[in-house]
Structures are given as C-alpha cells and as structure tokens.
CSV table of C-alpha atoms in Angstrom, one decimal:
chain,number,residue,atom,x,y,z
A,695,MET,CA,-5.8,-27.3,-1.4
A,696,THR,CA,-7.7,-29.5,1.0
A,697,THR,CA,-5.9,-32.5,2.4
A,698,GLU,CA,-7.0,-35.7,4.1
A,699,ARG,CA,-5.8,-34.2,7.2
A,700,LYS,CA,-8.6,-32.8,9.9
A,701,ALA,CA,-8.4,-30.6,12.7
A,702,ILE,CA,-10.7,-32.0,15.6
A,703,LEU,CA,-12.3,-30.0,18.2
A,704,THR,CA,-13.4,-31.5,21.2
A,705,ILE,CA,-16.0,-29.2,23.5
A,706,ASP,CA,-17.3,-30.3,26.8
A,707,GLY,CA,-20.5,-31.8,26.9
A,708,GLN,CA,-20.3,-32.2,22.7
A,709,ALA,CA,-19.1,-35.0,20.3
A,710,PRO,CA,-16.0,-33.8,18.6
A,711,VAL,CA,-16.3,-32.4,15.3
A,712,ASP,CA,-13.6,-32.0,12.8
A,713,PHE,CA,-12.3,-29.9,10.1
A,714,PRO,CA,-10.5,-30.2,6.9
A,715,ILE,CA,-6.9,-28.4,6.8
A,716,MET,CA,-6.1,-26.7,3.9
A,717,SER,CA,-2.3,-26.6,2.6
A,718,PRO,CA,-0.7,-23.8,0.9
A,719,THR,CA,2.1,-23.5,-1.7
A,720,HIS,CA,3.6,-21.4,0.9
A,721,GLY,CA,3.4,-20.5,4.4
A,722,ASN,CA,1.0,-22.0,7.3
A,723,ASP,CA,-1.6,-24.4,7.1
A,724,CYS,CA,-5.4,-23.3,7.7
A,725,VAL,CA,-8.2,-25.6,9.1
A,726,ASP,CA,-11.3,-24.6,7.2
A,727,ILE,CA,-13.7,-23.3,10.1
A,728,ARG,CA,-16.8,-22.2,7.5
A,729,THR,CA,-19.1,-24.6,8.9
A,730,LEU,CA,-18.0,-23.7,13.0
A,731,GLY,CA,-21.0,-22.1,13.6
A,732,GLY,CA,-23.3,-24.6,12.0
A,733,LYS,CA,-21.8,-27.6,13.5
A,734,THR,CA,-21.1,-26.1,17.1
A,735,GLY,CA,-23.3,-22.7,17.5
A,736,LEU,CA,-19.6,-21.2,18.1
A,737,PHE,CA,-17.9,-18.3,16.3
A,738,THR,CA,-13.5,-18.5,16.7
A,739,TYR,CA,-12.3,-14.4,18.0
A,740,ASP,CA,-9.2,-13.3,16.1
A,741,SER,CA,-8.8,-9.6,16.8
A,742,GLY,CA,-7.1,-8.0,14.4
A,743,PHE,CA,-6.9,-11.2,12.6
A,744,LEU,CA,-3.5,-12.2,13.5
A,745,SER,CA,-4.3,-16.4,12.5
A,746,THR,CA,-7.0,-16.1,10.3
A,747,ALA,CA,-6.9,-16.5,6.8
A,748,SER,CA,-9.5,-14.2,5.1
A,749,CYS,CA,-9.1,-15.5,1.5
A,750,LYS,CA,-7.5,-17.7,-0.6
A,751,SER,CA,-5.4,-15.9,-3.2
A,752,LYS,CA,-2.4,-16.5,-5.9
A,753,ILE,CA,-1.1,-12.7,-5.8
A,754,THR,CA,1.1,-12.4,-3.2
A,755,PHE,CA,3.6,-14.2,-0.4
A,756,ILE,CA,5.1,-13.0,2.3
A,757,ASP,CA,7.7,-15.2,5.0
A,758,GLY,CA,8.0,-12.7,7.5
A,759,ASP,CA,10.6,-15.1,9.1
A,760,LYS,CA,12.9,-15.0,6.2
A,761,GLY,CA,12.3,-11.6,5.2
A,762,GLU,CA,10.6,-12.9,1.9
A,763,LEU,CA,8.5,-11.3,-0.6
A,764,LEU,CA,7.1,-12.9,-3.8
A,765,TYR,CA,4.7,-11.4,-6.7
A,766,ARG,CA,3.1,-14.2,-8.3
A,767,GLY,CA,6.0,-16.5,-7.3
A,768,TYR,CA,9.1,-14.3,-8.3
A,769,PRO,CA,11.3,-12.2,-5.5
A,770,ILE,CA,10.8,-8.8,-5.0
A,771,GLU,CA,14.8,-8.3,-5.8
A,772,GLN,CA,14.9,-10.0,-8.7
A,773,LEU,CA,11.3,-7.8,-10.2
A,774,ALA,CA,13.2,-4.2,-9.1
A,775,GLU,CA,16.2,-5.0,-10.2
A,776,ASN,CA,14.6,-6.6,-13.8
A,777,CYS,CA,11.6,-4.8,-14.4
A,778,ASN,CA,9.9,-1.5,-14.6
A,779,PHE,CA,7.3,-1.0,-12.7
A,780,LEU,CA,4.3,-1.8,-15.2
A,781,GLU,CA,6.2,-5.1,-16.3
A,782,VAL,CA,5.5,-6.0,-12.6
A,783,THR,CA,2.0,-4.3,-13.4
A,784,TYR,CA,1.4,-6.6,-16.2
A,785,LEU,CA,2.4,-9.3,-14.3
A,786,LEU,CA,0.5,-8.5,-10.9
A,787,LYS,CA,-3.0,-8.2,-13.1
A,788,ASN,CA,-1.9,-11.3,-15.4
A,789,GLY,CA,0.0,-14.0,-13.8
A,790,GLU,CA,3.1,-13.6,-15.8
A,791,LEU,CA,5.7,-11.4,-17.1
A,792,PRO,CA,4.8,-9.8,-20.3
A,793,ASN,CA,6.7,-10.7,-23.5
A,794,ALA,CA,8.4,-7.7,-25.4
A,795,GLN,CA,5.6,-7.0,-27.6
A,796,GLN,CA,3.5,-7.2,-24.3
A,797,LYS,CA,5.1,-5.0,-22.8
A,798,THR,CA,5.2,-2.6,-25.7
A,799,ASP,CA,1.0,-3.1,-26.3
A,800,PHE,CA,0.4,-2.7,-22.3
A,801,GLU,CA,2.4,0.9,-21.5
A,802,SER,CA,0.7,2.1,-24.9
A,803,THR,CA,-2.6,0.9,-23.7
A,804,ILE,CA,-2.3,2.5,-20.3
A,805,LYS,CA,-0.7,5.7,-22.3
A,806,LYS,CA,-3.9,6.1,-23.9
A,807,HIS,CA,-5.9,6.4,-20.4
A,808,THR,CA,-3.7,9.1,-18.9
A,809,MET,CA,-6.1,11.9,-19.1
A,810,VAL,CA,-8.5,12.7,-16.6
A,811,HIS,CA,-12.1,14.3,-18.1
A,812,GLU,CA,-11.6,18.1,-17.8
A,813,GLN,CA,-14.8,18.3,-15.5
A,814,LEU,CA,-12.8,16.3,-12.6
A,815,THR,CA,-10.3,19.1,-12.9
A,816,LYS,CA,-13.1,21.4,-11.3
A,817,PHE,CA,-13.1,18.9,-8.5
A,818,TYR,CA,-10.1,20.3,-6.9
A,819,SER,CA,-11.2,24.0,-6.2
A,820,GLY,CA,-13.7,22.5,-4.0
A,821,PHE,CA,-11.0,21.9,-1.6
A,822,ARG,CA,-9.4,23.8,0.6
A,823,ARG,CA,-5.7,25.1,-1.2
A,824,ASP,CA,-4.0,23.7,2.2
A,825,ALA,CA,-6.3,20.3,2.7
A,826,HIS,CA,-4.1,17.6,3.2
A,827,PRO,CA,-3.5,15.8,-0.1
A,828,MET,CA,-4.6,12.2,0.9
A,829,ALA,CA,-8.2,14.1,2.0
A,830,VAL,CA,-8.1,15.5,-2.0
A,831,MET,CA,-7.4,12.1,-3.4
A,832,THR,CA,-10.1,10.1,-1.4
A,833,GLY,CA,-12.6,12.5,-2.9
A,834,VAL,CA,-11.4,12.4,-6.1
A,835,VAL,CA,-10.8,8.9,-7.2
A,836,GLY,CA,-14.4,8.3,-5.4
A,837,ALA,CA,-16.0,10.4,-7.7
A,838,LEU,CA,-14.2,9.1,-11.1
A,839,SER,CA,-17.3,6.7,-11.1
A,840,ALA,CA,-19.6,9.9,-11.8
A,841,PHE,CA,-17.4,10.2,-15.1
A,842,TYR,CA,-16.6,6.6,-16.5
A,843,HIS,CA,-20.1,4.6,-15.7
A,844,ASP,CA,-20.0,3.0,-19.2
A,845,ALA,CA,-17.9,-0.3,-17.5
A,846,MET,CA,-19.9,-0.8,-15.1
A,847,ASP,CA,-20.8,-4.5,-15.7
A,848,PHE,CA,-17.8,-6.5,-13.7
A,849,SER,CA,-19.0,-9.7,-14.7
A,850,ASP,CA,-17.5,-8.5,-18.2
A,851,VAL,CA,-13.7,-9.3,-18.3
A,852,GLU,CA,-13.5,-6.2,-21.0
A,853,HIS,CA,-14.8,-3.5,-18.6
A,854,ARG,CA,-13.0,-5.1,-15.5
A,855,ASN,CA,-9.5,-4.7,-17.8
A,856,VAL,CA,-10.8,-1.1,-18.8
A,857,SER,CA,-11.6,-0.5,-15.3
A,858,PHE,CA,-8.1,-1.1,-14.4
A,859,ASN,CA,-6.0,0.2,-16.7
A,860,ARG,CA,-7.8,3.5,-16.5
A,861,LEU,CA,-7.3,3.6,-12.4
A,862,VAL,CA,-3.5,2.7,-13.3
A,863,ALA,CA,-3.2,5.6,-16.2
A,864,LYS,CA,-4.9,8.1,-14.4
A,865,LEU,CA,-3.5,7.9,-10.5
A,866,PRO,CA,-0.2,9.6,-11.4
A,867,THR,CA,-2.4,12.4,-12.9
A,868,ILE,CA,-4.5,12.8,-10.0
A,869,VAL,CA,-1.4,12.9,-7.4
A,870,ALA,CA,0.6,15.6,-9.7
A,871,MET,CA,-2.9,17.6,-9.6
A,872,ALA,CA,-3.8,17.4,-5.7
A,873,TYR,CA,0.1,18.7,-6.0
A,874,LYS,CA,-0.1,21.5,-7.8
A,875,TYR,CA,-3.7,22.6,-6.5
A,876,ASN,CA,-1.8,22.6,-3.1
A,877,THR,CA,0.8,24.9,-4.4
A,878,GLY,CA,-0.9,27.1,-6.4
A,879,ALA,CA,0.7,25.9,-10.0
A,880,PRO,CA,-1.3,25.3,-12.8
A,881,PHE,CA,-2.0,21.7,-14.1
A,882,MET,CA,0.3,20.0,-16.0
A,883,TYR,CA,-1.3,17.3,-18.7
A,884,PRO,CA,0.3,14.0,-19.4
A,885,ASP,CA,3.0,13.7,-22.0
A,886,ASN,CA,2.9,10.4,-23.4
A,887,ASP,CA,6.0,10.3,-25.1
A,888,LEU,CA,7.2,9.9,-21.3
A,889,ASP,CA,7.2,6.7,-19.4
A,890,TYR,CA,5.3,6.3,-16.7
A,891,THR,CA,7.5,7.2,-14.0
A,892,ALA,CA,9.0,10.1,-15.9
A,893,ASN,CA,5.4,11.4,-16.8
A,894,PHE,CA,4.6,11.5,-13.6
A,895,MET,CA,7.5,13.5,-12.6
A,896,ARG,CA,7.1,15.8,-15.3
A,897,MET,CA,3.2,16.5,-14.2
A,898,MET,CA,4.6,16.9,-10.5
A,899,PHE,CA,7.9,19.2,-10.7
A,900,GLY,CA,7.6,20.4,-14.4
A,901,ASN,CA,5.9,23.6,-15.3
A,902,PRO,CA,4.3,25.2,-19.0
A,903,CYS,CA,6.9,27.6,-19.5
A,904,GLU,CA,9.9,25.2,-19.6
A,905,LYS,CA,10.5,21.7,-20.9
A,906,TYR,CA,10.9,19.0,-18.2
A,907,VAL,CA,14.1,17.0,-18.5
A,908,PRO,CA,13.8,13.9,-16.0
A,909,ASN,CA,16.7,12.9,-14.3
A,910,PRO,CA,17.4,9.0,-15.3
A,911,VAL,CA,18.7,8.3,-11.8
A,912,LEU,CA,15.6,10.0,-9.9
A,913,VAL,CA,13.2,8.2,-12.5
A,914,ASN,CA,14.2,4.6,-11.3
A,915,ALA,CA,14.8,5.6,-7.6
A,916,LEU,CA,10.7,6.5,-8.1
A,917,ASP,CA,10.0,3.6,-9.9
A,918,THR,CA,11.9,1.0,-7.6
A,919,ILE,CA,9.3,2.5,-4.9
A,920,PHE,CA,6.2,2.2,-7.2
A,921,THR,CA,7.7,-1.4,-7.8
A,922,LEU,CA,8.3,-2.3,-4.1
A,923,HIS,CA,5.0,-0.7,-2.9
A,924,ALA,CA,3.0,-2.1,-5.3
A,925,ASP,CA,1.3,-5.0,-3.0
A,926,HIS,CA,1.6,-6.4,0.0
A,927,GLU,CA,-0.9,-9.7,0.9
A,928,GLN,CA,-3.9,-8.8,3.1
A,929,ASN,CA,-3.0,-5.6,4.4
A,930,ALA,CA,-5.5,-3.5,6.2
A,931,SER,CA,-6.1,-1.3,3.3
A,932,THR,CA,-6.1,-4.2,0.7
A,933,SER,CA,-8.7,-5.7,3.0
A,934,THR,CA,-10.5,-2.7,3.0
A,935,VAL,CA,-11.0,-3.0,-0.9
A,936,ARG,CA,-12.0,-6.7,-0.7
A,937,LEU,CA,-14.5,-5.4,1.9
A,938,ALA,CA,-15.9,-2.9,0.2
A,939,GLY,CA,-15.7,-4.7,-3.2
A,940,SER,CA,-17.4,-7.9,-1.7
A,941,SER,CA,-20.8,-5.9,-1.7
A,942,GLY,CA,-20.7,-5.4,-5.5
A,943,ALA,CA,-19.4,-1.8,-5.0
A,944,ASN,CA,-17.6,-0.2,-8.2
A,945,PRO,CA,-13.8,-0.3,-8.4
A,946,PHE,CA,-13.3,3.8,-7.5
A,947,ALA,CA,-15.5,3.6,-4.7
A,948,CYS,CA,-13.5,0.5,-3.5
A,949,ILE,CA,-9.8,2.2,-4.4
A,950,ALA,CA,-11.2,5.5,-2.4
A,951,ALA,CA,-11.9,3.1,0.5
A,952,GLY,CA,-8.3,1.8,0.3
A,953,ILE,CA,-6.7,5.3,0.1
A,954,ALA,CA,-8.8,6.4,3.3
A,955,CYS,CA,-7.4,3.2,5.1
A,956,LEU,CA,-4.1,3.7,3.4
A,957,TRP,CA,-3.8,7.1,5.2
A,958,GLY,CA,-3.9,5.8,8.8
A,959,PRO,CA,0.0,6.7,10.4
A,960,ALA,CA,-0.1,3.0,11.4
A,961,HIS,CA,0.0,1.9,7.8
A,962,GLY,CA,0.5,4.0,4.7
A,963,GLY,CA,0.9,7.1,6.8
A,964,ALA,CA,4.2,5.7,8.2
A,965,ASN,CA,7.3,7.0,6.0
A,966,GLU,CA,5.3,10.5,6.2
A,967,ALA,CA,5.7,10.1,10.0
A,968,CYS,CA,9.0,9.1,10.0
A,969,LEU,CA,10.1,12.5,8.4
A,970,GLN,CA,8.3,14.0,11.1
A,971,MET,CA,10.2,12.4,13.8
A,972,LEU,CA,13.6,13.4,11.8
A,973,GLU,CA,12.5,17.0,11.7
A,974,GLU,CA,11.4,16.3,15.6
A,975,ILE,CA,15.1,14.9,16.7
A,976,GLY,CA,16.3,17.9,14.5
A,977,ASP,CA,19.8,17.3,14.8
A,978,VAL,CA,22.9,14.0,14.6
A,979,SER,CA,24.0,15.7,18.2
A,980,LYS,CA,20.4,14.4,19.7
A,981,VAL,CA,20.7,11.0,18.3
A,982,GLY,CA,21.6,9.5,21.2
A,983,GLU,CA,18.7,11.1,23.5
A,984,TYR,CA,16.1,10.0,21.4
A,985,ILE,CA,17.6,6.5,21.1
A,986,ASN,CA,18.3,6.1,24.8
A,987,ARG,CA,13.5,7.3,25.3
A,988,ALA,CA,12.9,4.8,22.4
A,989,LYS,CA,14.5,2.5,24.8
A,990,ASP,CA,12.5,3.9,27.7
A,991,LYS,CA,9.1,1.9,28.3
A,992,ASN,CA,7.9,4.9,30.1
A,993,ASP,CA,8.3,7.2,27.4
A,994,SER,CA,5.7,7.6,24.5
A,995,PHE,CA,8.4,8.5,22.1
A,996,LYS,CA,8.4,6.0,19.0
A,997,LEU,CA,11.4,5.4,16.6
A,998,MET,CA,9.1,5.4,13.4
A,999,GLY,CA,10.2,3.6,10.5
A,1000,PHE,CA,12.2,1.0,12.4
A,1001,GLY,CA,11.0,-2.7,12.7
A,1002,HIS,CA,7.4,-4.2,10.7
A,1003,ARG,CA,4.4,-6.3,12.1
A,1004,VAL,CA,4.6,-8.8,9.5
A,1005,TYR,CA,8.9,-9.0,9.0
A,1006,LYS,CA,10.4,-10.6,12.0
A,1007,ASN,CA,13.6,-10.3,10.1
A,1008,PHE,CA,14.7,-7.4,7.6
A,1009,ASP,CA,12.5,-6.4,5.6
A,1010,PRO,CA,13.9,-7.3,1.6
A,1011,ARG,CA,12.5,-4.0,0.4
A,1012,ALA,CA,14.5,-2.0,2.8
A,1013,LYS,CA,17.4,-3.6,1.4
A,1014,LEU,CA,16.4,-2.5,-2.2
A,1015,MET,CA,15.0,1.1,-0.9
A,1016,ARG,CA,19.0,1.7,0.9
A,1017,LYS,CA,20.8,1.2,-2.1
A,1018,VAL,CA,18.4,3.3,-4.1
A,1019,CYS,CA,18.4,5.8,-1.1
A,1020,GLY,CA,22.6,6.0,-1.3
A,1021,ASP,CA,22.4,6.8,-5.5
A,1022,VAL,CA,19.9,9.7,-4.9
A,1023,LEU,CA,22.0,11.6,-2.4
A,1024,ALA,CA,25.1,10.7,-4.0
A,1025,GLU,CA,23.4,11.7,-7.7
A,1026,LEU,CA,22.1,15.1,-6.0
A,1027,GLY,CA,25.2,15.8,-3.8
A,1028,LEU,CA,23.1,15.6,-0.7
A,1029,GLN,CA,25.5,13.3,1.6
A,1030,ASN,CA,26.1,16.1,4.0
A,1031,ASP,CA,22.5,17.2,4.5
A,1032,ARG,CA,21.5,18.0,7.7
A,1033,LEU,CA,18.3,15.6,7.7
A,1034,PHE,CA,19.8,12.9,6.0
A,1035,LYS,CA,23.2,12.8,7.7
A,1036,LEU,CA,20.4,12.0,10.9
A,1037,ALA,CA,18.8,9.7,9.1
A,1038,MET,CA,22.4,7.9,8.2
A,1039,GLU,CA,22.9,8.2,12.2
A,1040,LEU,CA,20.0,6.5,13.2
A,1041,GLU,CA,20.3,3.7,10.8
A,1042,LYS,CA,23.9,3.1,12.0
A,1043,ILE,CA,23.1,2.9,15.5
A,1044,ALA,CA,19.6,0.5,14.8
A,1045,LEU,CA,21.9,-1.8,12.8
A,1046,GLU,CA,24.7,-2.0,15.7
A,1047,ASP,CA,22.9,-1.2,18.6
A,1048,PRO,CA,22.1,-4.5,21.0
A,1049,TYR,CA,18.8,-3.4,22.0
A,1050,PHE,CA,17.5,-3.0,18.0
A,1051,VAL,CA,19.3,-6.1,16.9
A,1052,GLU,CA,18.1,-8.0,19.9
A,1053,LYS,CA,14.0,-7.0,19.2
A,1054,LYS,CA,15.1,-7.0,15.1
A,1055,LEU,CA,14.2,-3.0,15.0
A,1056,TYR,CA,15.9,-3.2,11.3
A,1057,PRO,CA,14.8,0.0,9.2
A,1058,ASN,CA,11.6,-0.8,7.1
A,1059,VAL,CA,11.2,0.5,3.9
A,1060,ASP,CA,9.3,3.6,4.9
A,1061,PHE,CA,12.4,5.0,6.5
A,1062,TYR,CA,14.2,4.7,3.7
A,1063,SER,CA,11.5,5.5,0.9
A,1064,GLY,CA,10.8,8.7,3.0
A,1065,ILE,CA,14.3,10.2,2.4
A,1066,VAL,CA,14.2,9.3,-1.3
A,1067,GLN,CA,11.1,11.2,-1.5
A,1068,LYS,CA,12.0,13.7,0.4
A,1069,ALA,CA,15.8,14.0,-1.6
A,1070,ILE,CA,13.6,13.9,-4.6
A,1071,GLY,CA,11.6,17.1,-3.9
A,1072,ILE,CA,8.5,15.3,-2.9
A,1073,PRO,CA,6.4,17.0,0.1
A,1074,THR,CA,6.1,15.0,3.2
A,1075,GLU,CA,2.8,15.1,3.1
A,1076,MET,CA,2.1,13.7,-0.5
A,1077,PHE,CA,4.3,10.6,0.5
A,1078,THR,CA,1.0,8.8,1.5
A,1079,CYS,CA,0.0,10.0,-2.3
A,1080,ILE,CA,2.7,8.1,-3.6
A,1081,PHE,CA,1.9,4.7,-1.8
A,1082,ALA,CA,-1.6,4.9,-2.9
A,1083,LEU,CA,-0.5,5.2,-6.6
A,1084,ALA,CA,1.3,2.1,-6.5
A,1085,ARG,CA,-0.7,0.4,-4.4
A,1086,THR,CA,-3.4,1.0,-6.6
A,1087,VAL,CA,-2.3,-1.9,-8.7
A,1088,GLY,CA,-2.3,-4.7,-6.0
A,1089,TRP,CA,-6.0,-2.8,-4.4
A,1090,MET,CA,-7.4,-3.4,-8.1
A,1091,THR,CA,-5.5,-6.8,-9.0
A,1092,GLN,CA,-6.8,-8.3,-5.0
A,1093,TRP,CA,-10.3,-6.6,-6.2
A,1094,GLU,CA,-10.3,-8.6,-9.5
A,1095,GLU,CA,-9.2,-11.7,-7.8
A,1096,MET,CA,-12.1,-11.6,-4.9
A,1097,ILE,CA,-15.0,-10.9,-7.4
A,1098,THR,CA,-14.1,-13.7,-10.0
A,1099,ASP,CA,-13.7,-16.4,-7.0
A,1100,PRO,CA,-17.3,-18.3,-7.4
A,1101,GLU,CA,-16.6,-18.8,-3.4
A,1102,TYR,CA,-16.7,-15.2,-2.6
A,1103,LYS,CA,-19.5,-13.8,-0.6
A,1104,ILE,CA,-20.0,-10.2,1.0
A,1105,GLY,CA,-17.7,-9.9,3.9
A,1106,ARG,CA,-20.0,-10.1,7.1
A,1107,PRO,CA,-17.6,-10.3,10.0
A,1108,ARG,CA,-19.0,-11.7,13.4
A,1109,GLN,CA,-18.5,-10.3,16.8
A,1110,LEU,CA,-17.9,-11.3,20.8
A,1111,TYR,CA,-20.6,-9.1,22.1
A,1112,MET,CA,-19.8,-7.6,25.5
A,1113,GLY,CA,-22.3,-5.0,26.1
A,1114,ALA,CA,-25.6,-4.9,28.3
A,1115,ALA,CA,-27.7,-7.7,28.6
A,1116,LYS,CA,-31.3,-7.4,26.9
A,1117,ARG,CA,-33.2,-5.3,29.3
A,1118,ASP,CA,-36.6,-3.3,28.9
A,1119,VAL,CA,-37.0,0.4,28.2
A,1120,VAL,CA,-38.3,2.3,31.3
A,1121,PRO,CA,-41.3,4.9,31.2
A,1122,LEU,CA,-39.6,8.7,31.6
A,1123,ALA,CA,-41.2,9.3,34.6
A,1124,GLN,CA,-39.9,6.5,36.4
A,1125,ARG,CA,-36.1,7.2,35.1
A,1126,GLY,CA,-34.1,7.9,38.6
C-alpha cells in the first residue's frame, strides 16, 4: 500500500520532485519511481536488481537477515513438517491451505493430468542419448503448447487452471522420461494409485517387469525437497518466467524459459556443482587442503553449497534438509560412504571454522539436497530437473499473479548506454 510519506529527490538545477513510498506487509519500504522518467528525464541504474522491486506479489516472502521463508504467510518449517507437496501447491495457487475435501479433490484432479500425449514421447528420440536432461526438458516442455492448445485464453480462469494442473501433473512424467531415455530404459506410465511423489519415484526407478514398492522414508525426503523448492520470491528463473509471460506468451513457453534460466550453475545448477566439487575433493584426507584453497583469495576454487546471496543467516531450508539428510543416510546405511563422509566433514568444518562462521558461509539447501538426491539414486545431472519439477508450481503461480494484475505491462527494462556516440558511416573506399 502507498503511505502518505514521500521521498524527495533533489537534482542540481532542477526543482525537487517527490515520489510516494509504498509499505509492504513484510520487508523494505519501496519508493515508487514509475514517474521518474516523466518528471526528471532520468532513469535509475541497478545492475542485478539489488535494490529494485520488479512487481507486487502476495505469494512468497524472504527475510535474508532473519533466515526466514514464508509461503503465503506460513513459515516453511511448519509447511514442511505438516503438509505434503500437493497441499503446498494448493496453498501457493489458491492462497489458503486446503481442507480435507479440497485436498482430496485437488489430488484427484492432478492425477487426471499425469499422462502426456503419446506423440510427445517421440520427441525424446530426437535427442542424443547422452544429451543433458535439462536440454531435453527445455525442448519437451516448450513443445507442450503444440499439444495442449485447447486452453489458451488466459483471461479465462478455467483455462488458467487447466494449464496449471497440466504442468504440475506432467512435469514428473516428463522428468522421469528424460531419465529413462538417457539410461536406455523403457518409459514408465504413471500409476494413479500412488501419490504424487511416490508415483514420480516409480516412474524414475521402476521397470515394467516388477512391482515397485516406494520406500516411505525416501518418498518423504523427496517430497520435502519439492516443498522447499516450490517458490523463492523473485529469483532469476521466476523473473524470467514473469518477463516472458508479460508479452502474453503461453505458459508452456514461459516455463521452458524458466527451466533454461534455472539450468545456470549460479542458480538451479548449484546442487549439481556441489556434488561435482565433492567428487573433485575425493577424500576426507584432502578436506583441509581444499578448505585452505577456499580461503585463499588468489585461488579460483570455490566451496559450492555454502552461503547464499539472499540469506545472510542460515538458510531455513537447509535446517530442514539437514534432518532429512540424516534420515535418508541412516535408512540406506550410507553413513560411512566415502562421498557422504566427505560431505559431513565439510559441514562440520564450515559450522565451526571462524572464517566460515564470521562470513556466515553456512551450508545451504543445495548442499544437503544434492547429498539426499545422490543417496536416493538420482544422477547428478538430474538434480536441476528435480528442482524444475518443484519450481514449476511457483513459476505458474507467479505467472498467473502477473497476468491477472491490472497494473501489469510488458516488461521493458531500460539501459545505461556506454557504447560509441552517434557517428556517420564512411564509404568503404575511404576507410583506413
């Protein structure tokens, strides 16, 4: 909401101009500078959007200093403890947690959309078997609009709901098919007698010759990973989805754009990079050497999975994943596995070493989720696909919030041009 307070801008040679200050439910007040260009002829410069609110939103709030993450006002700790992923999905989409009947109805609706068009399965054969699954995901999800174009009037709430349900339901099927194609195994069709996450694990790890029995500890661990990654305010991939959607692009194209952005190692690829780092270190005996390298400003080595751009305190999702990590390792008897012992030693040093404590380089959610996924049997190159599966819920919620906002306009950032000044073309014969 806009308050009576004003921010006054004084520019040499011009009369002062004022701008309204907007106050949020939580977080920093914002100066409304939408009229800045018209009033002053100036723009703001904020590379990386470190001090710019790009939208108004009611979905997710992060307080990095406190280490707090809220979905629709609910602390992530309470949601992860008390709700499954589809309950959290319902919450993000509708603004409130479902009651028992709403939960049953919503889960039933999602199950009706888990199959993909049979023609879509032929897309996979167009990729090399060794293609990165995120490359496959980007192509296949983008192609969904060629198959599901019966609900493209996004001013219609029912069309938006159908698109939402389709994407949330089909992403597990698409991710599992990407994995099966990569390994040369046959695709597994969904089994709607199972719940969302157990069904996904069956499509990933089951085969047509045997009955797959999900391990409840592992199902709970993966369901928690989904919940913790469902949304995270205006991060790079979410902003990409919003920017793509601001042009009126269909949601399948927007989600494909989000997946492409998420693939970056500084974003969703961080947990993959973390496991690659552990493989590089190789053994507990080398931890001290690599810790010293991480402290050396002249060494290019970086300790992946520690610290976070937003959280200046402990990542609240990491606290939850730490417990889940312990449960999974105990369930699978992997406490003494070489890679996992190495990870635990790194965690111990980072939590005790004055250098890391002072700089608040605590283990983040990527550190633990990578370990958990590896233990479950998910290959490293699939980690970001798992992230995309979960984040599709947040992306679609953010997309719908944007296109139903009466103030929304096509995104059009400005720039600070630093290139050559205007000049004339010299005829070819006269160029030196």
